[in-house]
GROMACS .gro file of C-alpha atoms in nm:
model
  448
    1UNK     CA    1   7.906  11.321   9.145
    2UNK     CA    2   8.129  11.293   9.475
    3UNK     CA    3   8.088  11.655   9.503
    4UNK     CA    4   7.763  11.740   9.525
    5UNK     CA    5   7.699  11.432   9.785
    6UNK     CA    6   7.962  11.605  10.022
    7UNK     CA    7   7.801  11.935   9.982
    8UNK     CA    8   7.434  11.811  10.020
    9UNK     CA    9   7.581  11.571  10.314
   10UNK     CA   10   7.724  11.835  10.464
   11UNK     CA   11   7.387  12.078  10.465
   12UNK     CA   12   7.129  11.791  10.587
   13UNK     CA   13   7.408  11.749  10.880
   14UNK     CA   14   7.392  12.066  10.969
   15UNK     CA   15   7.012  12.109  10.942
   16UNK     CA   16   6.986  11.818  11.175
   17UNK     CA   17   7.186  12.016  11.416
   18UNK     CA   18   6.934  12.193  11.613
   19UNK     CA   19   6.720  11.899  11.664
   20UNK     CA   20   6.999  11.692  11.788
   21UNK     CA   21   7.110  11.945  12.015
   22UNK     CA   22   6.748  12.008  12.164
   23UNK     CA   23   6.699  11.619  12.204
   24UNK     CA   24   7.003  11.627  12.444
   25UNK     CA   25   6.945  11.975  12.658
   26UNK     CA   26   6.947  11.947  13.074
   27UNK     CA   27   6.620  11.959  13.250
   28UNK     CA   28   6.531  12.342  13.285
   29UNK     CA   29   6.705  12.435  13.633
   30UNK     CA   30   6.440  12.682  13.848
   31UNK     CA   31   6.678  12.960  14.023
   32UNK     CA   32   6.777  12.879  14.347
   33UNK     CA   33   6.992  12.669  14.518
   34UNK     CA   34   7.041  12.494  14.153
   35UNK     CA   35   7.351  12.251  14.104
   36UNK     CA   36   7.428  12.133  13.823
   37UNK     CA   37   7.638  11.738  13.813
   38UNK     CA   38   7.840  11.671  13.558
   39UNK     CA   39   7.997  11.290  13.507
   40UNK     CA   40   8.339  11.334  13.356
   41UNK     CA   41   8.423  10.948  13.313
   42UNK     CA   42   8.616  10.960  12.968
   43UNK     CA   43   8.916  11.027  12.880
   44UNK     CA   44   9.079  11.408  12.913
   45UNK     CA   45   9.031  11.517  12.537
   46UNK     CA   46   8.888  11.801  12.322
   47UNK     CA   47   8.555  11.674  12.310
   48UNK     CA   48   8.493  11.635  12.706
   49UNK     CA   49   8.638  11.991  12.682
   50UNK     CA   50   8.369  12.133  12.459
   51UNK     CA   51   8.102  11.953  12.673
   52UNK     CA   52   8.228  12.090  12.969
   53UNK     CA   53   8.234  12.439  12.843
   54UNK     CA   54   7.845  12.382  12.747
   55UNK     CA   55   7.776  12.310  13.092
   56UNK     CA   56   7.931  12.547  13.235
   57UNK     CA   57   7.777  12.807  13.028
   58UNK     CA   58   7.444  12.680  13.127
   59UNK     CA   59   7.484  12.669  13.472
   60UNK     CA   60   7.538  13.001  13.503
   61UNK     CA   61   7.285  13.129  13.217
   62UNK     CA   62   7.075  12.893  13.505
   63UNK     CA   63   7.239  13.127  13.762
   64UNK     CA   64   7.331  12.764  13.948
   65UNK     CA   65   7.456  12.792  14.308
   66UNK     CA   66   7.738  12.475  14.238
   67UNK     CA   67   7.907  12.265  14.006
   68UNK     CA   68   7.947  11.916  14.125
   69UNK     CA   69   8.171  11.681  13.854
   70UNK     CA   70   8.164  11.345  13.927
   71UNK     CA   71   8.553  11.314  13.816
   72UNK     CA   72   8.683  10.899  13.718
   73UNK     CA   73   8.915  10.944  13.423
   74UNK     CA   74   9.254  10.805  13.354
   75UNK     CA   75   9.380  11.111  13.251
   76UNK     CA   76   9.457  11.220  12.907
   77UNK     CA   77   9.599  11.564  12.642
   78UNK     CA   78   9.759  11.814  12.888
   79UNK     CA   79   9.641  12.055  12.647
   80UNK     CA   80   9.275  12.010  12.719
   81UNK     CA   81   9.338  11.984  13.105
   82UNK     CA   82   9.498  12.313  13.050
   83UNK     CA   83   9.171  12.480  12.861
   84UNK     CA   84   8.933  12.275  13.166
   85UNK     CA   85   9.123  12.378  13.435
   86UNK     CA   86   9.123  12.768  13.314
   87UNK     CA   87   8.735  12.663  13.254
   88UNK     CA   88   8.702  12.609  13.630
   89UNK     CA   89   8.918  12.857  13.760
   90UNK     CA   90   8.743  13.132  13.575
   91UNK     CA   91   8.379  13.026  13.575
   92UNK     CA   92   8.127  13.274  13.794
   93UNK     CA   93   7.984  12.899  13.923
   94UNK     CA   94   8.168  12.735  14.240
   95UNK     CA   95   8.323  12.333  14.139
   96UNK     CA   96   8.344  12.071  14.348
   97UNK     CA   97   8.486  11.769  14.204
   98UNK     CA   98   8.396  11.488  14.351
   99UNK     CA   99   8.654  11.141  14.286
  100UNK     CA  100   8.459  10.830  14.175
  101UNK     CA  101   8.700  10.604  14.123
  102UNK     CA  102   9.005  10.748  13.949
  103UNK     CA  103   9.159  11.123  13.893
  104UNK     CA  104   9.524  11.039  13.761
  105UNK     CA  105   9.703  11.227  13.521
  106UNK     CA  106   9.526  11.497  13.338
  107UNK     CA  107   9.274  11.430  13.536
  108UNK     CA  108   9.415  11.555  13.915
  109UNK     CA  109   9.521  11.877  13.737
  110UNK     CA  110   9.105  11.932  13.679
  111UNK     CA  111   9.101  11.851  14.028
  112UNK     CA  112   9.324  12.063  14.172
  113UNK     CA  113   9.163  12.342  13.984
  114UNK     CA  114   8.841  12.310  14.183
  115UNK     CA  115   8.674  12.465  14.493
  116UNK     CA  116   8.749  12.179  14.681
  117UNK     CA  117   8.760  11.802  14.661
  118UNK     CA  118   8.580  11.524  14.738
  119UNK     CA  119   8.689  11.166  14.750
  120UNK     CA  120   8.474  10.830  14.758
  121UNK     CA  121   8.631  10.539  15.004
  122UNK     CA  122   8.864  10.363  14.798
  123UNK     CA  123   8.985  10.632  14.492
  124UNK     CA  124   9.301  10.745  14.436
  125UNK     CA  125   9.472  11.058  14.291
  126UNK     CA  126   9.766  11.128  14.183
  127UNK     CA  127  10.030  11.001  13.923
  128UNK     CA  128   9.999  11.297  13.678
  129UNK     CA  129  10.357  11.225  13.531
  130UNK     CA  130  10.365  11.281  13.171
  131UNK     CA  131  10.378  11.049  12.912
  132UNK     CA  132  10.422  11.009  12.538
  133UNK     CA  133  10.154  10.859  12.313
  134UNK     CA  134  10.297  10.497  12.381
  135UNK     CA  135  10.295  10.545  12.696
  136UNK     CA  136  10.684  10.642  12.784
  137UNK     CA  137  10.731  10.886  13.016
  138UNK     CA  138  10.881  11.203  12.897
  139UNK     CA  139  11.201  11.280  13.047
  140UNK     CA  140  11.235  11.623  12.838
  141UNK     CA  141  11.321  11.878  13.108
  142UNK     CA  142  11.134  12.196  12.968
  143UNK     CA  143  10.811  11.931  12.971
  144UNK     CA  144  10.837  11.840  13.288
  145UNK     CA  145  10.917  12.181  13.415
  146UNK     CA  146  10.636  12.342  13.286
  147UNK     CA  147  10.380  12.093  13.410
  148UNK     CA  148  10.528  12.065  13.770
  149UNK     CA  149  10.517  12.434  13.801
  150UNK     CA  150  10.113  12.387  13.632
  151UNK     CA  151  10.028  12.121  13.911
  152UNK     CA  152  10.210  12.351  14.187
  153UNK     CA  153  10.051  12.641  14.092
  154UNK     CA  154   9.681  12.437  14.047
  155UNK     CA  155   9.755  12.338  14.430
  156UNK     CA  156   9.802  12.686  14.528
  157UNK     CA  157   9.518  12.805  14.432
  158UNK     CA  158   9.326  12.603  14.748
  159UNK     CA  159   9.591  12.636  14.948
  160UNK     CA  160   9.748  12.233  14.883
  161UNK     CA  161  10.084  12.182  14.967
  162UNK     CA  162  10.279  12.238  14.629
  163UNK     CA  163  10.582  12.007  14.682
  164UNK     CA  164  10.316  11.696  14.710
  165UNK     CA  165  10.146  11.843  14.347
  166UNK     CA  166  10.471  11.832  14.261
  167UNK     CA  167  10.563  11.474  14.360
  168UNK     CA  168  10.299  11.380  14.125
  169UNK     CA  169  10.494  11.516  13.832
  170UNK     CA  170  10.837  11.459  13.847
  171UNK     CA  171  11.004  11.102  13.969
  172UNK     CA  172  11.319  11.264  14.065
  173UNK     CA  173  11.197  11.454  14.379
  174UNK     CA  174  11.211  11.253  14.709
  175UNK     CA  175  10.948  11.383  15.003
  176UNK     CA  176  10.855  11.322  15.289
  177UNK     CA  177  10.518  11.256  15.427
  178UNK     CA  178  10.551  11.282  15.762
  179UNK     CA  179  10.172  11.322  15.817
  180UNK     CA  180  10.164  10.977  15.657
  181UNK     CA  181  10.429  10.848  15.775
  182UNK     CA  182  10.593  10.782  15.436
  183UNK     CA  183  10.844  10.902  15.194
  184UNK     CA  184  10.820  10.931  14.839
  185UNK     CA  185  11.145  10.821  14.719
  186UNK     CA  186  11.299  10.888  14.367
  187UNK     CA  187  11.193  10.720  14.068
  188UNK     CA  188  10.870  10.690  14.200
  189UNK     CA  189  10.537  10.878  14.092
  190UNK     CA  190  10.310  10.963  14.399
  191UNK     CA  191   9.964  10.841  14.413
  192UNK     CA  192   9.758  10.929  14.724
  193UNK     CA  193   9.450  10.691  14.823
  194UNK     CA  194   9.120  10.899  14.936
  195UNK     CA  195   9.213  10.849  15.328
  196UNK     CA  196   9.576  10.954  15.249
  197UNK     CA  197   9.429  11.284  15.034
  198UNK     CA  198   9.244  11.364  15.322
  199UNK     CA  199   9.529  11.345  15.538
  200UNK     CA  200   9.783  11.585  15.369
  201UNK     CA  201   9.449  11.854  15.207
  202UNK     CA  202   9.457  11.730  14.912
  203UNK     CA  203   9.033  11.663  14.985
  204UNK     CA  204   8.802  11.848  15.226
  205UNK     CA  205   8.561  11.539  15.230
  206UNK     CA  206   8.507  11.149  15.177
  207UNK     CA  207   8.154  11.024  15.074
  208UNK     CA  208   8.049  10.659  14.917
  209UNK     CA  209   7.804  10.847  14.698
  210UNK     CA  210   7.700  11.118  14.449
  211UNK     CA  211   7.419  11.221  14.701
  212UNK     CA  212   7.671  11.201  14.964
  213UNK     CA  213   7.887  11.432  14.799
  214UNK     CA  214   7.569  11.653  14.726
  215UNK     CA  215   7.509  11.683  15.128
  216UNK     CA  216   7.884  11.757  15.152
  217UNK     CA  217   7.779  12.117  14.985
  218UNK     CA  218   7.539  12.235  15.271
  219UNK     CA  219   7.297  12.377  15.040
  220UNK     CA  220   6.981  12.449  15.117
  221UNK     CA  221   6.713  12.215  14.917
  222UNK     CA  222   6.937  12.216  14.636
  223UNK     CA  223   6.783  12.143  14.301
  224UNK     CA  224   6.952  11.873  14.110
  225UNK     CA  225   7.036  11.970  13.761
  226UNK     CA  226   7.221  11.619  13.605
  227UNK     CA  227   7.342  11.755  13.248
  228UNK     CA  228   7.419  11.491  12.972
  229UNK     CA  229   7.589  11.584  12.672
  230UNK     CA  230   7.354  11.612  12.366
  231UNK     CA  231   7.341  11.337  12.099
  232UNK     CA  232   7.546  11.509  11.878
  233UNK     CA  233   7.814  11.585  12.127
  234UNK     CA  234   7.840  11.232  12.236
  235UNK     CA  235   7.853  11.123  11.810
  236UNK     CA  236   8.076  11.421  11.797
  237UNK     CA  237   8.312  11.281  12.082
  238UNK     CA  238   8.333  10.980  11.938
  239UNK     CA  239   8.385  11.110  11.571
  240UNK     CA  240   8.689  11.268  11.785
  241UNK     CA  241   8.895  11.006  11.911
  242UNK     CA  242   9.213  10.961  11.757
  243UNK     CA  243   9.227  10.615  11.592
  244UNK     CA  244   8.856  10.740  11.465
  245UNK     CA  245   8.970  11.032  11.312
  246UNK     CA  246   9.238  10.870  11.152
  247UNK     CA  247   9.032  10.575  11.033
  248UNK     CA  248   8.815  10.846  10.911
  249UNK     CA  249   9.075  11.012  10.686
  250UNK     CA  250   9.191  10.647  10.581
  251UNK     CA  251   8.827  10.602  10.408
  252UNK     CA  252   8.790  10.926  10.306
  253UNK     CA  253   9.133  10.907  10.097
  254UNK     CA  254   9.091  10.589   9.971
  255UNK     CA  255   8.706  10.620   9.863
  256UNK     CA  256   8.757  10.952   9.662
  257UNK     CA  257   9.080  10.847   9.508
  258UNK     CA  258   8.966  10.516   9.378
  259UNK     CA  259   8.676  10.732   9.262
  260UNK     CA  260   8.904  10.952   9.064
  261UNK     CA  261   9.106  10.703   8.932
  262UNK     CA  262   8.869  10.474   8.870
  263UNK     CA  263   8.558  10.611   8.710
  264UNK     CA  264   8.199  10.413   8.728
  265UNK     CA  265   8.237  10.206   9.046
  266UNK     CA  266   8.028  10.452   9.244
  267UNK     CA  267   8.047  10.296   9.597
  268UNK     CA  268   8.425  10.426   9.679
  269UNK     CA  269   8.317  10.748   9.639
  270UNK     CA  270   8.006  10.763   9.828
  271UNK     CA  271   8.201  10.568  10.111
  272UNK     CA  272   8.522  10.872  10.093
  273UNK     CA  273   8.230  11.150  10.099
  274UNK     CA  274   8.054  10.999  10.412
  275UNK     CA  275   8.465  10.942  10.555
  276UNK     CA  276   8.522  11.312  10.488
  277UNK     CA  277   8.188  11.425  10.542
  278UNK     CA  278   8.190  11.249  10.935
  279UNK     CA  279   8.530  11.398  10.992
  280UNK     CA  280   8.417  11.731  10.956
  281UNK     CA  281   8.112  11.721  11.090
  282UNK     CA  282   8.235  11.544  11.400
  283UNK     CA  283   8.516  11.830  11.458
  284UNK     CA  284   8.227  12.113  11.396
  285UNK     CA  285   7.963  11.930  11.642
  286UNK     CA  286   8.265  11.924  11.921
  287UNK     CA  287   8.365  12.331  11.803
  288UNK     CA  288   8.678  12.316  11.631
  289UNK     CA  289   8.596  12.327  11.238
  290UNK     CA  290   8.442  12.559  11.084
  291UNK     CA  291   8.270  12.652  10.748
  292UNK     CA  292   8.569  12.773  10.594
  293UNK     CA  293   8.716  12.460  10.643
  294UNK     CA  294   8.464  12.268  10.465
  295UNK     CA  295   8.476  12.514  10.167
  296UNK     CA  296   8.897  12.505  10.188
  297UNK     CA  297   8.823  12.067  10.155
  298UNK     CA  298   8.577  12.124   9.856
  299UNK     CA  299   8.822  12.352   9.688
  300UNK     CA  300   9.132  12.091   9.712
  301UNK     CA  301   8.898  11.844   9.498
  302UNK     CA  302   8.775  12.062   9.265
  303UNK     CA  303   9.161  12.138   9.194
  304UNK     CA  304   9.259  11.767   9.226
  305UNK     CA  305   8.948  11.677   8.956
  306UNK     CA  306   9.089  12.002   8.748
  307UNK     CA  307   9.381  11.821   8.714
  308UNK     CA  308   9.296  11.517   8.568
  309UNK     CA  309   9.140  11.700   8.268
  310UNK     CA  310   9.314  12.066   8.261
  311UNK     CA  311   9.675  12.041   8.150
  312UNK     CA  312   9.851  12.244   8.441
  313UNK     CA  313  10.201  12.092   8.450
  314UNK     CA  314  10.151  11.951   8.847
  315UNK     CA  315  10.022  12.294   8.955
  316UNK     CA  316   9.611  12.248   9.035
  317UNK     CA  317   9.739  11.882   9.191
  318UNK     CA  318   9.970  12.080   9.415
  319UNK     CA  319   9.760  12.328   9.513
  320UNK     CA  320   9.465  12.070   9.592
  321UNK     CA  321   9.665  11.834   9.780
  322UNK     CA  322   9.771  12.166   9.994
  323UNK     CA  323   9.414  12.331  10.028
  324UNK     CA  324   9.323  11.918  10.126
  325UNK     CA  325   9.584  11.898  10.366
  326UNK     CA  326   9.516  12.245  10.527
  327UNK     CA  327   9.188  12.198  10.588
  328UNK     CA  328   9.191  11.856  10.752
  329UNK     CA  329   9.439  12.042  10.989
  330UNK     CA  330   9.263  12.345  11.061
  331UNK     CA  331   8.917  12.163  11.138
  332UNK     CA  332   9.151  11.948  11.415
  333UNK     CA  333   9.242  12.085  11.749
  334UNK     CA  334   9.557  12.010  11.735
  335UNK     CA  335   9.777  12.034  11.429
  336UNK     CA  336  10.058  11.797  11.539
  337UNK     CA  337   9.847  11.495  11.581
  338UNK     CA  338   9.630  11.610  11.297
  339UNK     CA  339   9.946  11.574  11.094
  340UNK     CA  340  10.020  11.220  11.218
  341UNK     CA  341   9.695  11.092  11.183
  342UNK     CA  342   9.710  11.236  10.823
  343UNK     CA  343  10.017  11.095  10.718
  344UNK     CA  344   9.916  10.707  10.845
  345UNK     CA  345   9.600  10.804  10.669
  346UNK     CA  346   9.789  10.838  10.316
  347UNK     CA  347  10.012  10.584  10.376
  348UNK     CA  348   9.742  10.346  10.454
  349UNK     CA  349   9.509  10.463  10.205
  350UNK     CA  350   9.785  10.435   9.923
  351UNK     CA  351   9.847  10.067   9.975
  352UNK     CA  352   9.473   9.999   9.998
  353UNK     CA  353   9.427  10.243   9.664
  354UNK     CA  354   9.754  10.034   9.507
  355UNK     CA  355   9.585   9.693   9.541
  356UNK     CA  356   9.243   9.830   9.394
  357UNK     CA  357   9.439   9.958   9.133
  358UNK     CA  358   9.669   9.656   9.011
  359UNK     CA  359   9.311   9.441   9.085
  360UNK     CA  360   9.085   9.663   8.867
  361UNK     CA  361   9.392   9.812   8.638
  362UNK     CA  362   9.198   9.758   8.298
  363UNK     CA  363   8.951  10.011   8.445
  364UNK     CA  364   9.154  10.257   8.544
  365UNK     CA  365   9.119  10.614   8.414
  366UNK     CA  366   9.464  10.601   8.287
  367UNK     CA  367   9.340  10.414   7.988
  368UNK     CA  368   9.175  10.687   7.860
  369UNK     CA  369   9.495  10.839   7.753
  370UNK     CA  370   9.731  10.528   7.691
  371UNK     CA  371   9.748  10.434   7.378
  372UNK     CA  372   9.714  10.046   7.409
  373UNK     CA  373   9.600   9.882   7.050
  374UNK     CA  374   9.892   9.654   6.904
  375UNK     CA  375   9.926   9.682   6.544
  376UNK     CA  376  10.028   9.320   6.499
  377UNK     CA  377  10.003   9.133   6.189
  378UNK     CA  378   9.819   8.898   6.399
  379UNK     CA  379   9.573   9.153   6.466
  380UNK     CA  380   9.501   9.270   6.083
  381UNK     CA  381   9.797   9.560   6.045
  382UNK     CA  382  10.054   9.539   5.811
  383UNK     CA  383  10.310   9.821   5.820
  384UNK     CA  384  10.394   9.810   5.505
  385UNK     CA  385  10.264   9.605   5.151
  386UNK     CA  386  10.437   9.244   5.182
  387UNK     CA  387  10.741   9.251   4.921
  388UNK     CA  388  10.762   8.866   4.928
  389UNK     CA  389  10.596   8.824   4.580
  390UNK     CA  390  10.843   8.983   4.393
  391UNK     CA  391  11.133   8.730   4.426
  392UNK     CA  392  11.200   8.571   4.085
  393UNK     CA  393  11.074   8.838   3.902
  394UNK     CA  394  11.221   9.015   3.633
  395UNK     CA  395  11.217   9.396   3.548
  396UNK     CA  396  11.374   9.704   3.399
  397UNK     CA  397  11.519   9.969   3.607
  398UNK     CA  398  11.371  10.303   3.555
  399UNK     CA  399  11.675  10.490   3.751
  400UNK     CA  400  12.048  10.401   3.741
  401UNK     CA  401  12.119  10.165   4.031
  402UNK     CA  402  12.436  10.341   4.267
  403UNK     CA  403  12.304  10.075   4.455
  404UNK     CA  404  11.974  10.240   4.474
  405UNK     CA  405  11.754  10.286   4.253
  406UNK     CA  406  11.396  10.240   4.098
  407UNK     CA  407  11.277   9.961   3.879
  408UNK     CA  408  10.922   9.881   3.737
  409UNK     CA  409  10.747   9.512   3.777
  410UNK     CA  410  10.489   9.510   3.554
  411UNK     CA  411  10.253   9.827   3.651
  412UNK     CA  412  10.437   9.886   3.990
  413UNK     CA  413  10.735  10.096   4.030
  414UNK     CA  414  10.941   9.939   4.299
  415UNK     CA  415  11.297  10.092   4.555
  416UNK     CA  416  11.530   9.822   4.514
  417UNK     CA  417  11.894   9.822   4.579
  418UNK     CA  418  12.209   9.619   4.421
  419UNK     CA  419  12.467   9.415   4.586
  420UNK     CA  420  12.710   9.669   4.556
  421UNK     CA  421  12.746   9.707   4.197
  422UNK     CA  422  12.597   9.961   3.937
  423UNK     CA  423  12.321   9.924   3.645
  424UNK     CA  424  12.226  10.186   3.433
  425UNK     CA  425  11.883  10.328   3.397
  426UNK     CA  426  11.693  10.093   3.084
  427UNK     CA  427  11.857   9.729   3.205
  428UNK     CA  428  11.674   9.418   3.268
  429UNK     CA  429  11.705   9.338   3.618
  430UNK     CA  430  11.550   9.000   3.829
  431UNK     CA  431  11.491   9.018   4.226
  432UNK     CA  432  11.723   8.779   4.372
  433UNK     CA  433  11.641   8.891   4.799
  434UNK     CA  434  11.353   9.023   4.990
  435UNK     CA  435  11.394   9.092   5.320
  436UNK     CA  436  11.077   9.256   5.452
  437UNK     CA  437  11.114   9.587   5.291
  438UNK     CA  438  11.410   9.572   5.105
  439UNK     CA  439  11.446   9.429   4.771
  440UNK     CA  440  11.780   9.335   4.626
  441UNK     CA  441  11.835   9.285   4.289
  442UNK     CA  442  12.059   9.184   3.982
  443UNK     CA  443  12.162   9.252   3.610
  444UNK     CA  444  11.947   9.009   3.423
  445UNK     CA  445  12.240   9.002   3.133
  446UNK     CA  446  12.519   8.893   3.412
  447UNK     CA  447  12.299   8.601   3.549
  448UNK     CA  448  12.209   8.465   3.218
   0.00000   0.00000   0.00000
């Protein structure tokens, strides 16, 4: 059942690709003086990353004269910035990025990778220190190294002074500004205002505007190309984020496990195929998974449901938890927070799976192999025929007694055992004890 809704999820997602994706395409840029503006006001992440490598691709299938990217961002993964600013650097289409508000962090490091730079009255740039994901800034030398010698090297390329990149970096330089009249002083993280930028070359212009900005470009009648990201990149952005991926996962786990575990209820595991099912399709929509990932997900639960009625010692569970695991962290950009968002996801999902569990325990799949009738008296079982009627009665022992021995009552031949004494084979005997199914008795000729 959860199967085949993941698979036929999975298809009508990807049918509804190419109408998505038409839905969101630029206006059709004429050749010419064609630029194409780009507003990169989000956080520095994969999925800005993917967009931006769209763009760029049709600007110059457009053969656009300019790239204008209208840059307010508080930063973000150095690893994108890396792949964006090698985007820039590389591209056949000239980038201007013009500061609308905020270029911190990640975010100067795109800058710095452009043509040139363009500030609006008021912006600032600057403070691209690196931090962990609770915001503590990393100290680790080989870290900070490598992205001083990054911003540096991004400053170069447009001739910026390197030492004031990297001042941006790395608390523990001092500088001096003499051009501003300032000095950066240790422990402190410089941030340069747009009149200050201009100042040290850190910005070739200042305009209040986008169109401003435009005119900064001296081209001739330029054609305005604004690209927006497609529907599905924007729902594929989103399906990105961090705490949505890993809320994501958390559903996904908890749906199709209470599913498994839980036969009948239906919902859970329509809700853990549309968890999974939005993962993936939000990592394919942005470019990271792929089809083999999807198939390497199906395969884990096949193995998982194997499992549960294929005797395999552990083995298929193993090997579905792995193929599970592996492809939640292939489809992801990046392993290492892949990994992190998976393991909050289990642990989450296990407490929410434990209290469904002890809730709904007496429908629990488990009870198809636990073995819980009582065989109580009270419920109709006996264990053995009740003995109790015998006491008082007399018989003849059919076996010598050395204690043990067999007697017959009437019709029934009866184990009994002495006190301790013996009594030959043919003697009357009486039943003096019962005591559930032992039966004790005594020479009839001793007690008369």
């Amino acid at each position: 059942m959860v199967l085949p809704a993941l698979m036929a999820l999975l298809y009508m997602l990807a049918m509804a690709i190419p109408a998505f994706a038409a839905a969101g395409d630029s206006d059709s840029a004429s050749v010419g003086s064609t630029v194409y503006v780009v507003k990169v006001k989000q956080s520095v992440e994969s999925g800005l990353q993917k967009t931006l490598e769209r763009a760029y691709q049709e600007a110059e299938d457009a053969k656009a004269k300019h790239m204008l990217l209208v840059l307010n961002t508080l930063g973000g993964r150095l690893d994108s910035a890396l792949e964006i600013g090698e985007l820039i650097r590389t591209s056949k289409v000239p980038t201007t990025v013009y500061v609308q508000g905020k270029a911190v962090s990640a975010g100067t490091y795109i800058a710095l990778n452009a043509d040139q730079i363009i500030m609006q009255p008021g912006s600032t740039i600057g403070a691209a220190a690196v931090v962990d994901e609770s915001g503590e800034l990393v100290t680790n030398p080989k870290t900070l190294s490598f992205w001083t010698e990054e911003m540096k090297a991004a400053a170069l390329l447009n001739d910026r002074d390197p030492n004031i990149a990297a001042a941006m970096v790395n608390p523990n330089l001092e500088l001096e500004l003499s051009s501003l009249g300032r000095t950066k002083a240790k422990g402190d993280i410089l941030t340069l205002s747009a009149g200050d930028a201009l100042k040290v070359g850190y910005s070739e212009h200042t305009a209040a505007t986008v169109d401003e900005a435009l005119a900064k470009l001296n081209l001739p009648q330029p054609n305005i190309v604004n690209y927006e990201a497609g529907v599905l990149e924007r729902i594929g952005q989103f399906l990105t984020l961090p705490i949505v991926m890993t809320l994501l996962l958390i559903i996904g786990i908890a749906g199709v496990t209470i599913e498994l575990m839980m036969p009948g209820f239906g919902a859970p595991g329509i809700i853990g195929v549309l968890g999974f099912g939005l993962y993936f399709f939000g990592h394919y929509i942005v470019g990271f998974a792929g089809l083999e990932d999807v198939i390497l997900f199906i395969i884990g639960i096949l193995l998982l449901v194997s499992e549960l009625f294929v005797p395999s010692f552990g083995i298929l569970g193993i090997l579905g938890s792995i193929s599970l695991i592996a492809s939640v962290l292939m489809a992801a950009p990046n392993p290492k927070s892949a990994g992190l968002s998976l393991i909050v996801a289990v642990i989450v999902a296990g407490v929410i799976v434990y209290i469904i569990a002890k809730r709904f325990a007496h429908r629990g799949i488990w009870n198809k192999f636990i073995l819980r009738d009582q065989l109580t008296t009270a419920e109709g079982y006996v264990s053995t025929a009740s003995k109790t009627s015998y006491l008082g009665m007399n018989g003849k022992t059919l076996t010598p007694l050395r204690p043990a021995g067999t007697i017959r009552i009437g019709d029934s031949r009866i184990d009994v055992v002495t006190l301790g004494e013996f009594i030959p084979s043919g003697a009357d005997v009486t039943v003096i004890k019962v005591e559930g199914a032992r039966v004790v008795v005594g020479q009839l000729d001793e007690k008369n």
